[in-house]
CSV table of C-alpha atoms and ligand atoms in Angstrom, one decimal:
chain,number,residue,atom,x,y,z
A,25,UNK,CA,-38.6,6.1,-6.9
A,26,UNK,CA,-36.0,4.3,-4.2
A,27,UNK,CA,-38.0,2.1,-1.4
A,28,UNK,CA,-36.2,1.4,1.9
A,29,UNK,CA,-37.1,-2.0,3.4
A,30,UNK,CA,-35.7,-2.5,7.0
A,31,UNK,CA,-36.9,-5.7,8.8
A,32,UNK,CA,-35.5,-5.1,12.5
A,33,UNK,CA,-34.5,-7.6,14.5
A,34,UNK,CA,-33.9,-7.2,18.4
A,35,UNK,CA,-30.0,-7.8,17.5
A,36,UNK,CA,-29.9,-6.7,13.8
A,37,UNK,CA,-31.6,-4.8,10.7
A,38,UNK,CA,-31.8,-6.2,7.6
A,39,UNK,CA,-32.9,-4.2,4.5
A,40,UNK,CA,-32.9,-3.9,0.3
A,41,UNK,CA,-33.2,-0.6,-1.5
A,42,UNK,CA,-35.3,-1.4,-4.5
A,43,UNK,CA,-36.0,0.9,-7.0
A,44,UNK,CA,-39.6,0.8,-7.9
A,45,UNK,CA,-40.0,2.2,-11.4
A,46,UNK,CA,-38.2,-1.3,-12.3
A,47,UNK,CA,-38.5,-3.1,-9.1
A,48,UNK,CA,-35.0,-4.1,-8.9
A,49,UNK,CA,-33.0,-4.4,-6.3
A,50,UNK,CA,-30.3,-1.7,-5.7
A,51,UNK,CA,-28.2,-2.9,-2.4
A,52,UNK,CA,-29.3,-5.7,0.2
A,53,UNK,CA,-27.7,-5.9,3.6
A,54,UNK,CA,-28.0,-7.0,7.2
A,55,UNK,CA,-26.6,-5.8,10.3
A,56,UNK,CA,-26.2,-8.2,13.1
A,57,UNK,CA,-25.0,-8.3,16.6
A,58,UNK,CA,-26.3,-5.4,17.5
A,59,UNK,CA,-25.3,-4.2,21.2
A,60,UNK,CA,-22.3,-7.1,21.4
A,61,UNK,CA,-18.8,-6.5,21.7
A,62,UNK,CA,-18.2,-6.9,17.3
A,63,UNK,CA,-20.9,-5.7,15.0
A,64,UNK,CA,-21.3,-6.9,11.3
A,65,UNK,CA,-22.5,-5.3,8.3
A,66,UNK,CA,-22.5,-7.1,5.1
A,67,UNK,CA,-23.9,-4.8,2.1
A,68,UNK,CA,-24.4,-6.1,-1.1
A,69,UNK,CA,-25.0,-3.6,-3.9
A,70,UNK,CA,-26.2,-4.1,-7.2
A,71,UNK,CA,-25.1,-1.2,-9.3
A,72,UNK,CA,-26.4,-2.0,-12.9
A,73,UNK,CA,-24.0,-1.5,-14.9
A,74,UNK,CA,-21.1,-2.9,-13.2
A,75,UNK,CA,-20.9,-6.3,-10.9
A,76,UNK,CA,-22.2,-6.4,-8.1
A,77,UNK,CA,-19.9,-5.6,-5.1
A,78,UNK,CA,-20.1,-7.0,-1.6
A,79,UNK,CA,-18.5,-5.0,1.3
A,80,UNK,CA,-18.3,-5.9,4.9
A,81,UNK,CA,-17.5,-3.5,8.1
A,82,UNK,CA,-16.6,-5.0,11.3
A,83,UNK,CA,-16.7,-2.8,14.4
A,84,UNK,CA,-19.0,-2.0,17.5
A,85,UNK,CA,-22.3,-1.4,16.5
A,86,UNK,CA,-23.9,0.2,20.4
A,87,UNK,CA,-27.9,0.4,19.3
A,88,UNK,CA,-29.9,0.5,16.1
A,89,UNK,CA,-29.4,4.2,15.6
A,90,UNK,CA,-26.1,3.3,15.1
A,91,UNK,CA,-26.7,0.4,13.2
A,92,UNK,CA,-28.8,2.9,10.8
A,93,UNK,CA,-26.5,5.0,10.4
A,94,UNK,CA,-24.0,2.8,9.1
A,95,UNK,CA,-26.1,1.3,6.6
A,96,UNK,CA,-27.0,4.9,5.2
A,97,UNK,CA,-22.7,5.6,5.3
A,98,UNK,CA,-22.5,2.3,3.0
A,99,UNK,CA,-25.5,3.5,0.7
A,100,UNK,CA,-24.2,6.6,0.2
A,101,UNK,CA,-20.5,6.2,-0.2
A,102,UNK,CA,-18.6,7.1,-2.5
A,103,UNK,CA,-17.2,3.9,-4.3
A,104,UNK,CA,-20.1,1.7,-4.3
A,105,UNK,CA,-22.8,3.2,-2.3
A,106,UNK,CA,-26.4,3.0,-4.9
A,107,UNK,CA,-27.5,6.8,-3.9
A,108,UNK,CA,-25.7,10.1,-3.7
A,109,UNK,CA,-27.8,11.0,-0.6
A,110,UNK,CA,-30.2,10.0,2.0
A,111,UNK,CA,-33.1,12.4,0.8
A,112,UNK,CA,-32.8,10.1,-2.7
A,113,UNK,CA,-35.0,8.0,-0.6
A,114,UNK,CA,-39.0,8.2,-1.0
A,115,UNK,CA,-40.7,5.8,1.1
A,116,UNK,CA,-40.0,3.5,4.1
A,117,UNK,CA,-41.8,0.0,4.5
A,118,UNK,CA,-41.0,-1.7,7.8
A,119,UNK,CA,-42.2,-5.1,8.4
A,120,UNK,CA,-44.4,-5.4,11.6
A,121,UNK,CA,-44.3,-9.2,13.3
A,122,UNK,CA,-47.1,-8.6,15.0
A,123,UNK,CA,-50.6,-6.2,14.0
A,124,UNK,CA,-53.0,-7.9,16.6
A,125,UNK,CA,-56.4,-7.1,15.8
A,126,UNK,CA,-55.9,-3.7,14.9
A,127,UNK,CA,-54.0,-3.6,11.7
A,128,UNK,CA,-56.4,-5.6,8.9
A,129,UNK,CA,-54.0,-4.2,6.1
A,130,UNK,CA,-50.6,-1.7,5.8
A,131,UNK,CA,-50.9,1.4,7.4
A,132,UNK,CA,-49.0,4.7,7.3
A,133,UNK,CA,-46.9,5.1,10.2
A,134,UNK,CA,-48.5,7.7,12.5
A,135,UNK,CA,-48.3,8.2,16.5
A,136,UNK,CA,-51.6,6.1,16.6
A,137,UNK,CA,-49.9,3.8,14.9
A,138,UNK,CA,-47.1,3.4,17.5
A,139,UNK,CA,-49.4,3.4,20.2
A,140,UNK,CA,-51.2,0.2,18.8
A,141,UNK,CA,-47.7,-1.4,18.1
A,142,UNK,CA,-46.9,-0.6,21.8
A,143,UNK,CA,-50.0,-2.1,23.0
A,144,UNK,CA,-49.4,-5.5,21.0
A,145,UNK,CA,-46.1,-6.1,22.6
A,146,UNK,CA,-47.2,-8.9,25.1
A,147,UNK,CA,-48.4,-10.7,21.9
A,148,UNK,CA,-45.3,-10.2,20.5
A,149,UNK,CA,-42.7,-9.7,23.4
A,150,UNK,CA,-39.4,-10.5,21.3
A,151,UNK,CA,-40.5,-9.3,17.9
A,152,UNK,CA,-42.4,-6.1,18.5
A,153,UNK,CA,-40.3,-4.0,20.3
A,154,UNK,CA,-37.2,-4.5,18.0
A,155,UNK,CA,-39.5,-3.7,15.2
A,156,UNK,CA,-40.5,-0.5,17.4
A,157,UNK,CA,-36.7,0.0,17.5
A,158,UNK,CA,-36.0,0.2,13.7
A,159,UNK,CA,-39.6,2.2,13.0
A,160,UNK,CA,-38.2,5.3,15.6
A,161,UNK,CA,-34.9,4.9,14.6
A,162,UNK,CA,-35.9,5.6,11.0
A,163,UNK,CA,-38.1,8.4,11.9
A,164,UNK,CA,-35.3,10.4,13.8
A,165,UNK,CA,-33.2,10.2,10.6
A,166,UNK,CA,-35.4,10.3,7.6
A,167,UNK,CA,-38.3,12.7,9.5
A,168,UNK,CA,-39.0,13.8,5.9
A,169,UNK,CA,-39.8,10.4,4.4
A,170,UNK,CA,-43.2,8.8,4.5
A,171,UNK,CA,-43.0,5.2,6.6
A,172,UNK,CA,-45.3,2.3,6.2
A,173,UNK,CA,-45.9,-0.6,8.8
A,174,UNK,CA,-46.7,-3.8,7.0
A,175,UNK,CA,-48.1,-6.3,9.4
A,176,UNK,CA,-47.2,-10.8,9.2
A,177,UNK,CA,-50.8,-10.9,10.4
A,178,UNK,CA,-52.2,-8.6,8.5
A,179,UNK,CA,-53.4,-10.5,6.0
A,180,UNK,CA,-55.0,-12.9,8.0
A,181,UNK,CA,-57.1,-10.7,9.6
A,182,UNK,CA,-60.0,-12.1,7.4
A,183,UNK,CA,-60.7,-15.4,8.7
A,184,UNK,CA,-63.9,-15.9,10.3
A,185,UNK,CA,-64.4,-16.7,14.1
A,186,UNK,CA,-64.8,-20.2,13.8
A,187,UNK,CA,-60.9,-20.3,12.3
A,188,UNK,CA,-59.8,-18.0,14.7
A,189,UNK,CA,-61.2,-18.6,18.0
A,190,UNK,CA,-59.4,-21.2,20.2
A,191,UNK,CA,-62.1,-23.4,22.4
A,192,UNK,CA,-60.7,-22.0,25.7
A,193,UNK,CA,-62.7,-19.8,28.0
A,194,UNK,CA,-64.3,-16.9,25.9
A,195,UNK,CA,-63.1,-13.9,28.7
A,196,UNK,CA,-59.7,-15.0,27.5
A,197,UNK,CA,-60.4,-13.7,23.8
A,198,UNK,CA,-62.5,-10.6,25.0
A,199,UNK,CA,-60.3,-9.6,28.1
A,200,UNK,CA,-56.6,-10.8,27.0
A,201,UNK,CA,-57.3,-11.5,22.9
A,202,UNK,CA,-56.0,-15.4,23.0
A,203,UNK,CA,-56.9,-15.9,19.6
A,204,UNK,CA,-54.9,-17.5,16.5
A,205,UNK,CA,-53.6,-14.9,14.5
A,206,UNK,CA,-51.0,-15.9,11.9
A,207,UNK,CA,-47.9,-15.2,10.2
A,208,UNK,CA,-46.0,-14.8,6.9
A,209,UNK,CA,-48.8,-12.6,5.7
A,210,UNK,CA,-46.8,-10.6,3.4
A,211,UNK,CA,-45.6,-14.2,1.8
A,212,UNK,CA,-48.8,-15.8,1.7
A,213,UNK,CA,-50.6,-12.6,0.1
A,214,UNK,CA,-47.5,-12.4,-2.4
A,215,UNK,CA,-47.1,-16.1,-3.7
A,216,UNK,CA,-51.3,-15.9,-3.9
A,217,UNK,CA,-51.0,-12.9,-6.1
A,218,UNK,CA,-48.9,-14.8,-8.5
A,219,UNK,CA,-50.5,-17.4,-8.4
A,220,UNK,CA,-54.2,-16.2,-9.5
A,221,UNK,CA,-52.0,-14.3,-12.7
A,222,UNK,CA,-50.6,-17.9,-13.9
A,223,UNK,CA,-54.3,-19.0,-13.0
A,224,UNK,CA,-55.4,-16.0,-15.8
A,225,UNK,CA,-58.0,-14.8,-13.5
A,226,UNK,CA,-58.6,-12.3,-10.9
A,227,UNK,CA,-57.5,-13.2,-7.2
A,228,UNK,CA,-60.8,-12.6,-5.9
A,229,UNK,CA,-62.0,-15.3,-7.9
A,230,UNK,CA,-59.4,-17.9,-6.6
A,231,UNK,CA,-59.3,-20.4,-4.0
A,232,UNK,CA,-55.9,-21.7,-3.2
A,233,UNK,CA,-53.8,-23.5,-0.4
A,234,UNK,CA,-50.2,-21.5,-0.3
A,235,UNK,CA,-47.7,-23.7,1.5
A,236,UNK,CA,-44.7,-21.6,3.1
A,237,UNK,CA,-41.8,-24.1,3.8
A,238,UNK,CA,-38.7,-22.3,5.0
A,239,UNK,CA,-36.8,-22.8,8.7
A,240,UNK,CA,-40.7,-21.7,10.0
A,241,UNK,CA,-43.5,-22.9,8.3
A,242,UNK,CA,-47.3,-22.0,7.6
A,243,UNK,CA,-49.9,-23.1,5.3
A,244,UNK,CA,-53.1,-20.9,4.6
A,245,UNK,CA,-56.5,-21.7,3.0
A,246,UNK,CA,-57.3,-18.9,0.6
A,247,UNK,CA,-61.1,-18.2,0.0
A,248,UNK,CA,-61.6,-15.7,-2.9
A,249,UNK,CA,-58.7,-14.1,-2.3
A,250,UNK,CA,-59.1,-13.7,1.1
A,251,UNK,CA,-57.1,-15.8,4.4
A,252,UNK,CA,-60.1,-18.0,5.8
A,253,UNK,CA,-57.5,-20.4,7.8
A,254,UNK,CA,-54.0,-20.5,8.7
A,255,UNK,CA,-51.7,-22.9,10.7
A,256,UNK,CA,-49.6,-20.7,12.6
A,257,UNK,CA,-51.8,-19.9,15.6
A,258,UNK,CA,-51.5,-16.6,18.4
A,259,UNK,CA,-47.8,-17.2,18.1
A,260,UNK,CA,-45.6,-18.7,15.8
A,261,UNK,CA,-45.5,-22.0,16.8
A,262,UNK,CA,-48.7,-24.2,15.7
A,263,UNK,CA,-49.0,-25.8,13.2
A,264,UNK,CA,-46.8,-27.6,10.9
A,265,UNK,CA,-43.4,-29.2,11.8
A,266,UNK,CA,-40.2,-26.0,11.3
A,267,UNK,CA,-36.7,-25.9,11.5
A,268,UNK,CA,-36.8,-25.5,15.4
A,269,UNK,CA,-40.3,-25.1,16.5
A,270,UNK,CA,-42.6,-28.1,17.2
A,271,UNK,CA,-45.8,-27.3,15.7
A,272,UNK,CA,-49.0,-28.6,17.0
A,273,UNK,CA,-48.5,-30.5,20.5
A,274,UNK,CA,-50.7,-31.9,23.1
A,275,UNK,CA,-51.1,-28.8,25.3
A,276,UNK,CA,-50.8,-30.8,28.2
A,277,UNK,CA,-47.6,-31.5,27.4
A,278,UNK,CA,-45.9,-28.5,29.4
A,279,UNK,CA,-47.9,-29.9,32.9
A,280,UNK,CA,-46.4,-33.3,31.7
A,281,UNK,CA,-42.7,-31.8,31.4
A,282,UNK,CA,-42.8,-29.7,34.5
A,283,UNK,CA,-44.3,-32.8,36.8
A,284,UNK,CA,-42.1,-35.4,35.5
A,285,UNK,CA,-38.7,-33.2,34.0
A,286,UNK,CA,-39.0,-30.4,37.1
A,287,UNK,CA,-38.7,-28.0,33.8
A,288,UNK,CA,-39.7,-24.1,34.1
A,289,UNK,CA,-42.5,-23.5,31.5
A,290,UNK,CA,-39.4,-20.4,29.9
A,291,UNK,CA,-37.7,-24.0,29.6
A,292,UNK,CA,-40.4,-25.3,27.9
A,293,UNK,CA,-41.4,-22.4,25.8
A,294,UNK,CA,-37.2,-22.5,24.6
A,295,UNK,CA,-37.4,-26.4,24.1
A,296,UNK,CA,-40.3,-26.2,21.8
A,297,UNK,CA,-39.3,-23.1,19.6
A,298,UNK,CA,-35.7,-23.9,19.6
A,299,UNK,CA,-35.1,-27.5,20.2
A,300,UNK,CA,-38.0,-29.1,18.5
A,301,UNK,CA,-39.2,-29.0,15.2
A,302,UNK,CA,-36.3,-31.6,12.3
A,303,UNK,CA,-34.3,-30.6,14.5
A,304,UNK,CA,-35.6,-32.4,17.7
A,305,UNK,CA,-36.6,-35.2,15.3
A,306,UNK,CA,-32.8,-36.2,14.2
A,307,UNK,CA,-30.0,-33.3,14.9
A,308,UNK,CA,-30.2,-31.3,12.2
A,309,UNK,CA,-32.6,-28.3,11.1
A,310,UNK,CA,-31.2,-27.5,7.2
A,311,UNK,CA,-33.4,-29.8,4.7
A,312,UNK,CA,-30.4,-30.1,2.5
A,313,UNK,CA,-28.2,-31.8,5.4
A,314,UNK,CA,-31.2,-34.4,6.3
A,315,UNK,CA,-32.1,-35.7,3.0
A,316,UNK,CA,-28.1,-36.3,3.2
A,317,UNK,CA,-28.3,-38.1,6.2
A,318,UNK,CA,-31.5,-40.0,4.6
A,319,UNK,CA,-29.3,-40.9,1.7
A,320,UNK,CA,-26.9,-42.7,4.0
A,321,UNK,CA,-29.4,-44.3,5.9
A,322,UNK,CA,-29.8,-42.2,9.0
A,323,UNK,CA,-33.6,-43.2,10.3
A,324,UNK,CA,-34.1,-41.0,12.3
A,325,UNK,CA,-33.3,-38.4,9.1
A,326,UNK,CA,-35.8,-40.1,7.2
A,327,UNK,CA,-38.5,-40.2,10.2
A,328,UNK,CA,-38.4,-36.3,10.4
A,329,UNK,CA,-38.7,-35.9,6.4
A,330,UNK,CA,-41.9,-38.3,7.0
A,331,UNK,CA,-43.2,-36.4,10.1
A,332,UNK,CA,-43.0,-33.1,8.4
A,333,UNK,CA,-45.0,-34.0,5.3
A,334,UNK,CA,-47.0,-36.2,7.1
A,335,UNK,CA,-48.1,-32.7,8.9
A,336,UNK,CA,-48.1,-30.7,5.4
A,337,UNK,CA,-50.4,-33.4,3.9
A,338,UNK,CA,-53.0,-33.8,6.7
A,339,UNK,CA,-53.3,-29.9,6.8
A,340,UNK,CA,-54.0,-29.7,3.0
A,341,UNK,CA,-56.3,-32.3,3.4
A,342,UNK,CA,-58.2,-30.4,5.9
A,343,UNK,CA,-58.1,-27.0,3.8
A,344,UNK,CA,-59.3,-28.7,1.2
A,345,UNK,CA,-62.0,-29.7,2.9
A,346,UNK,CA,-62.5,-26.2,4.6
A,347,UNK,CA,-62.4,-24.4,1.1
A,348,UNK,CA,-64.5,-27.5,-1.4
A,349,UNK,CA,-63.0,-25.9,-4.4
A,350,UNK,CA,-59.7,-25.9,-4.8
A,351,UNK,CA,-57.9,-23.8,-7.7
A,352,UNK,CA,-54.2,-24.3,-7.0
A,353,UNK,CA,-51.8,-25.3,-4.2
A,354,UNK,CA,-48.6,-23.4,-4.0
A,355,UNK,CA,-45.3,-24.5,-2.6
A,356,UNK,CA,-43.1,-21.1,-1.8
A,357,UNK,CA,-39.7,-20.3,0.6
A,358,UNK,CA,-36.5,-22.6,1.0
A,359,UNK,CA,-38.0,-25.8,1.0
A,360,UNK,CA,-40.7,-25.3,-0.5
A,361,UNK,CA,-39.1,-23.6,-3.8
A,362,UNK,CA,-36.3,-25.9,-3.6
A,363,UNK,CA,-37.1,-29.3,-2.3
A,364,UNK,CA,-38.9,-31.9,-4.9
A,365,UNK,CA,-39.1,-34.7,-2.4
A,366,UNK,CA,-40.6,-32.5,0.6
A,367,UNK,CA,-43.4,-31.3,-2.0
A,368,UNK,CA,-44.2,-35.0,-3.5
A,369,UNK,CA,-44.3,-36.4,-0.3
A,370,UNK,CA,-46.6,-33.6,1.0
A,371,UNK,CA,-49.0,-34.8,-1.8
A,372,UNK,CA,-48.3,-38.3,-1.9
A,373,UNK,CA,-51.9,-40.0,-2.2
A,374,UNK,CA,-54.0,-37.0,-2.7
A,375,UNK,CA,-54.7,-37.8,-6.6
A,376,UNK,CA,-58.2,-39.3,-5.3
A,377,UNK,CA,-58.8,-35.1,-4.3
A,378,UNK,CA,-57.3,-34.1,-7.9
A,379,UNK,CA,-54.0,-33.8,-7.0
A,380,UNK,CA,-51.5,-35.1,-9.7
A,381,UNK,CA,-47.7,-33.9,-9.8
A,382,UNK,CA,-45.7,-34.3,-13.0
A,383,UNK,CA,-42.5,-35.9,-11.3
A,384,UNK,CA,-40.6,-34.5,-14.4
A,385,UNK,CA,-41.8,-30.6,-13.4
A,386,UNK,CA,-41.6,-31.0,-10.2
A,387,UNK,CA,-37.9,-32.4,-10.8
A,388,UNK,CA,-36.8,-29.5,-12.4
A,389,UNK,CA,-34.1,-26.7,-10.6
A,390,UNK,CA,-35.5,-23.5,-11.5
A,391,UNK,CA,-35.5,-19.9,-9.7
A,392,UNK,CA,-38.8,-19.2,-11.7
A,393,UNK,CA,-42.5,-19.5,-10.8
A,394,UNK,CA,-43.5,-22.2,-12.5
A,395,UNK,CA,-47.0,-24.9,-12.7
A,396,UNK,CA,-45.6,-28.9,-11.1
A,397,UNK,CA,-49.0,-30.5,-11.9
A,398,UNK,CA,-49.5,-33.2,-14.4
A,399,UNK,CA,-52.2,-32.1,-17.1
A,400,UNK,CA,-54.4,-33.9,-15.9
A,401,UNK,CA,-54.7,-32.8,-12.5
A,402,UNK,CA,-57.7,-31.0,-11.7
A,403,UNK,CA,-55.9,-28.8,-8.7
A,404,UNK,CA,-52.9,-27.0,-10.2
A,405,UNK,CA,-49.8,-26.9,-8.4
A,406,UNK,CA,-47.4,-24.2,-8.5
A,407,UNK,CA,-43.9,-23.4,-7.1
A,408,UNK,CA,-43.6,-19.7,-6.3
A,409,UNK,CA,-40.7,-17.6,-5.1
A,410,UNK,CA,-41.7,-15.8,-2.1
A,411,UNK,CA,-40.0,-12.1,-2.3
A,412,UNK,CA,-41.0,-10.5,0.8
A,413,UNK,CA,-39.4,-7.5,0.5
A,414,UNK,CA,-40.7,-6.6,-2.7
A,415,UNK,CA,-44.1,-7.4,-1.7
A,416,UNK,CA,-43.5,-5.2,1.4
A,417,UNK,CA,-42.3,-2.4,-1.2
A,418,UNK,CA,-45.4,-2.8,-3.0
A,419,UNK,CA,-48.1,-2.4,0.0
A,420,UNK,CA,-45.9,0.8,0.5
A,421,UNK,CA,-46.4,2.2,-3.0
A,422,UNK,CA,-50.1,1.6,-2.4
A,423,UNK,CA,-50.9,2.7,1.2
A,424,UNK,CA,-49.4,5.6,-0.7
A,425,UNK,CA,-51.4,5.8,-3.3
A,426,UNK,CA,-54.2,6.0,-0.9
B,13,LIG,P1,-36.5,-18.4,6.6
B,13,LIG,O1,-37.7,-18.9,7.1
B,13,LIG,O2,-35.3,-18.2,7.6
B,13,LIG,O3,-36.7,-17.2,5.7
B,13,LIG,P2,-35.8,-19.8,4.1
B,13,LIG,O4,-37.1,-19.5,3.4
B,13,LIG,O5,-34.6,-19.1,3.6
B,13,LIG,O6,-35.9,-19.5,5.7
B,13,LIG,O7,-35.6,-21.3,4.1
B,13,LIG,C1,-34.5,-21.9,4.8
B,13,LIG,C2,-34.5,-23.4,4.7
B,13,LIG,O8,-34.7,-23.8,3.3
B,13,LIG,C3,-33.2,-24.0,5.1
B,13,LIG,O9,-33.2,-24.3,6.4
B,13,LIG,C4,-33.1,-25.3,4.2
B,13,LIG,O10,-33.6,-26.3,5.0
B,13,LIG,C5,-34.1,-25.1,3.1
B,13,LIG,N1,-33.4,-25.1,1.8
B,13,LIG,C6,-32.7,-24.2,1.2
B,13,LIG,N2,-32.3,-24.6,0.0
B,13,LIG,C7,-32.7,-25.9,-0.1
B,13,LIG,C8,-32.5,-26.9,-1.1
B,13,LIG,N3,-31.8,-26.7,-2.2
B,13,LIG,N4,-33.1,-28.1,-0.8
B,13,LIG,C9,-33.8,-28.3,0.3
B,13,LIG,N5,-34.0,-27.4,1.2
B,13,LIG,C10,-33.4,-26.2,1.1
C-alpha cells in the first residue's frame, strides 16, 4: 500500500512515498527551480533495512512533467530507488492551497474537480495553478492510479457566517466570494486528532485552540471537533505575526502607503507578504537567529519576539472567549514544536483563564507529542508534531474508502 504525496509549487514539487500498512516513510524529496537555467532534486530514501541514502541531481529541469519524471527515475532506480516500478504505486494525495467554497472535505480527483480548481484560481492566483500543474502532470503519467485533492481550507469550511463573513459590502461575498477562508487545514485537523486521543475522548467531544507556529502562522478555535474560527483570513495573510507576512493591519494602510510612499498596491501586496512579518520587526525571519540576537541584546530582536506572542496571546484570549470551554491548547510546526520561550510568552498571564505551563515540560527537547501543562491547570496544553503529509495520506486512504 505505497501513497504518493506531491505538494506542487509554481517552481518546484515536493513529495514522500509513505507506505501505509505501517505509515512510514519510504523516500522524501523536493524538486526546485523548476523552469531556471539549473534544476535540483534532492531525494532522500529510507530503505529499512539499510541507512538511509540521500542523492542529488543537478541539471535542467524545463516544466513539472519533467520534474515528475525525474522523481519517478530516482524512485525506481536501481541502487536506491524504494519501488521496482511506477504501477507499485496505489494512490495519489495532492495538496490543494486553495478549495474555495466548494470543497468542505477531500475529494477524488475528477474533471469536475478541475473545473472547480480552475475556477478558484483568482483566490488563489500563485498557489492554484501550480497545484493544477502537479495534479495533470500526475494524471498523464500514473492514468491508472486513483488521485485525491486535499484542500488547506478544507477543513475550515465549518465555521459559521459570523466567523467568516468580513463587514464589507455583502455583493462582495455573493458576487466575488470576499470571505475569510483559512489555511493549514490539513495541520490543524491533524495536530486536533491527536490531541482529542491524549485527551482519551472522541474529537467530536473536544474543544481546543491549535496554534500553528512555523515561517506562516494560524491559530483555530475548534468546536466539537469542528473549525468555528480561524486567523488566517481570504488569503494568507491575517492574522498572527509570520516569518514574512504582517498579519492583521489597519486596511487603510495601503491608501496611506500609496499617498504618502507613491507605492503600487503589487508593492504593497510584496511589502506585506515578504517584507513584514519578524522579519520587518528586526532583520531576521528564523526564530532561532532572533532569540540569538535577543540574547545579545538586540531590541529590536526582542520587540518582535514580544509582538509576535503579544498577537498569539490576544487571539487565544479571544478563542477562548469564542468557544467558553476550553479542552486543550496545542502548539504544533517549527516554532511551535520547538520554541519554549515563544509558547510561555504566548501564555504568559492567562492562569486567571486556567492556563498553567509546567516550565520543566515545557523546557524539555523532545520530537514527541507530549502534555506542557502544570497538573493543576484546568486547560491542557500540548505540543504536537504537525505531519502534513501523513495526514494528507490518510484523507486519501479514506476518500477511498468511500
Ligand atoms: P513552514 O511554515 O515553512 O513549514 P516550519 O514549520 O518548518 O515552516 O517552521 C520554520 C520555522 O521554525 C523557522 O523559520 C524557525 O524560525 C522555526 N524553528 C525551527 N526550529 C526551531 C527551534 N529549534 N527553535 C525556534 N524556532 C525554530
Amino acid at each position: 500500500m505505497k501513497f504518493f504525496i506531491i505538494n506542487s509549487g509554481s517552481s518546484s514539487i515536493k513529495y514522500q512515498v509513505i507506505d501505509m500498512t505501517t505509515e512510514t516513510v519510504l523516500a522524501a524529496g523536493l524538486v526546485e527551480r523548476i523552469g531556471e537555467v539549473y534544476g535540483r532534486l534532492k531525494n532522500t530514501a529510507f530503505p529499512g533495512t539499510r541507512d538511509e541514502q540521500e542523492s542529488v541531481i543537478e541539471q535542467p529541469i524545463p516544466d513539472h512533467r519533467g520534474g515528475m519524471q525525474l522523481v519517478i527515475a530516482t524512485l525506481t532506480d536501481k541502487d536506491n530507488g524504494v519501488i521496482c516500478n511506477a504501477s507499485e504505486i496505489c494512490a495519489i494525495g495532492h495538496r490543494v492551497v486553495h478549495g474555495g467554497e466548494d470543497f468542505r472535505g477531500s475529494m477524488r480527483i475528477t474533471p469536475t474537480v478541475i473545473e472547480a480548481l480552475q475556477r478558484n484560481i483568482p483566490l488563489a492566483p500563485l498557489h492554484n495553478p501550480a497545484n493544477l500543474d502537479g495534479i495533470r502532470v500526475a494524471m498523464e503519467i500514473f492514468p491508472q492510479v486513483p488521485q485525491v485533492a486535499v484542500f488547506d481550507t478544507a477543513f475550515h469550511q465549518t465555521m459559521p457566517p459570523r466567523a467568516y463573513l468580513y463587514a464589507i459590502p455583502y455583493e462582495l461575498y455573493e458576487q466575488d466570494r470576499v470571505r475569510r477562508y483559512g489555511f493549514h487545514g490539513t495541520s490543524h485537523r491533524f495536530v486536533a486528532g491527536e490531541c482529542a486521543r491524549l485527551l482519551g475522548k472522541p474529537l467530536a467531544e473536544c474543544n481546543l485552540i491549535t496554534i500553528h507556529l512555523g515561517n506562516g502562522c494560524s491559530m483555530t478555535a475548534i468546536e466539537n471537533g469542528c473549525s468555528i474560527d480561524t486567523s488566517l483570513g481570504m488569503t494568507p495573510l491575517e492574522g498572527l505575526v509570520m516569518g514574512t507576512r504582517s498579519g492583521d493591519v489597519d486596511p487603510a494602510l495601503h491608501l496611506f502607503l500609496k499617498q504618502n510612499k507613491g507605492m503600487e498596491l503589487e508593492a504593497i501586496d510584496a511589502l506585506l507578504n515578504k517584507e513584514s512579518g519578524l522579519k520587518g520587526l528586526c532583520g531576521m525571519n528564523d526564530m532561532r537567529d532572533i532569540h540569538e540576537a535577543a540574547a545579545e541584546g538586540d531590541v529590536r530582536a526582542q520587540q518582535a519576539v514580544e509582538v509576535q506572542t503579544y498577537r498569539n496571546r490576544k487571539y487565544i484570549g479571544a478563542y477562548m472567549a469564542v468557544l467558553g470551554r476550553v479542552d486543550g491548547i496545542v502548539f504544533t510546526a517549527g516554532i511551535g514544536e520547538n520554541d519554549p520561550i515563544v509558547r510561555a510568552e504566548s501564555l504568559e498571564g492567562l492562569e486567571a483563564f486556567g492556563v498553567r505551563l509546567d516550565p520543566e515540560r515545557n523546557g524539555l527537547r523532545s520530537k514527541k507529542a507530549r502534555c506542557i501543562s502544570a497538573p493543576d491547570s484546568t486547560v491542557r496544553v500540548f505540543v504536537i508534531p504537525t505531519n502534513e503529509e501523513l495526514a494528507i495520506a490518510r484523507e486519501v486512504a479514506q476518500v477511498l474508502r468511500g
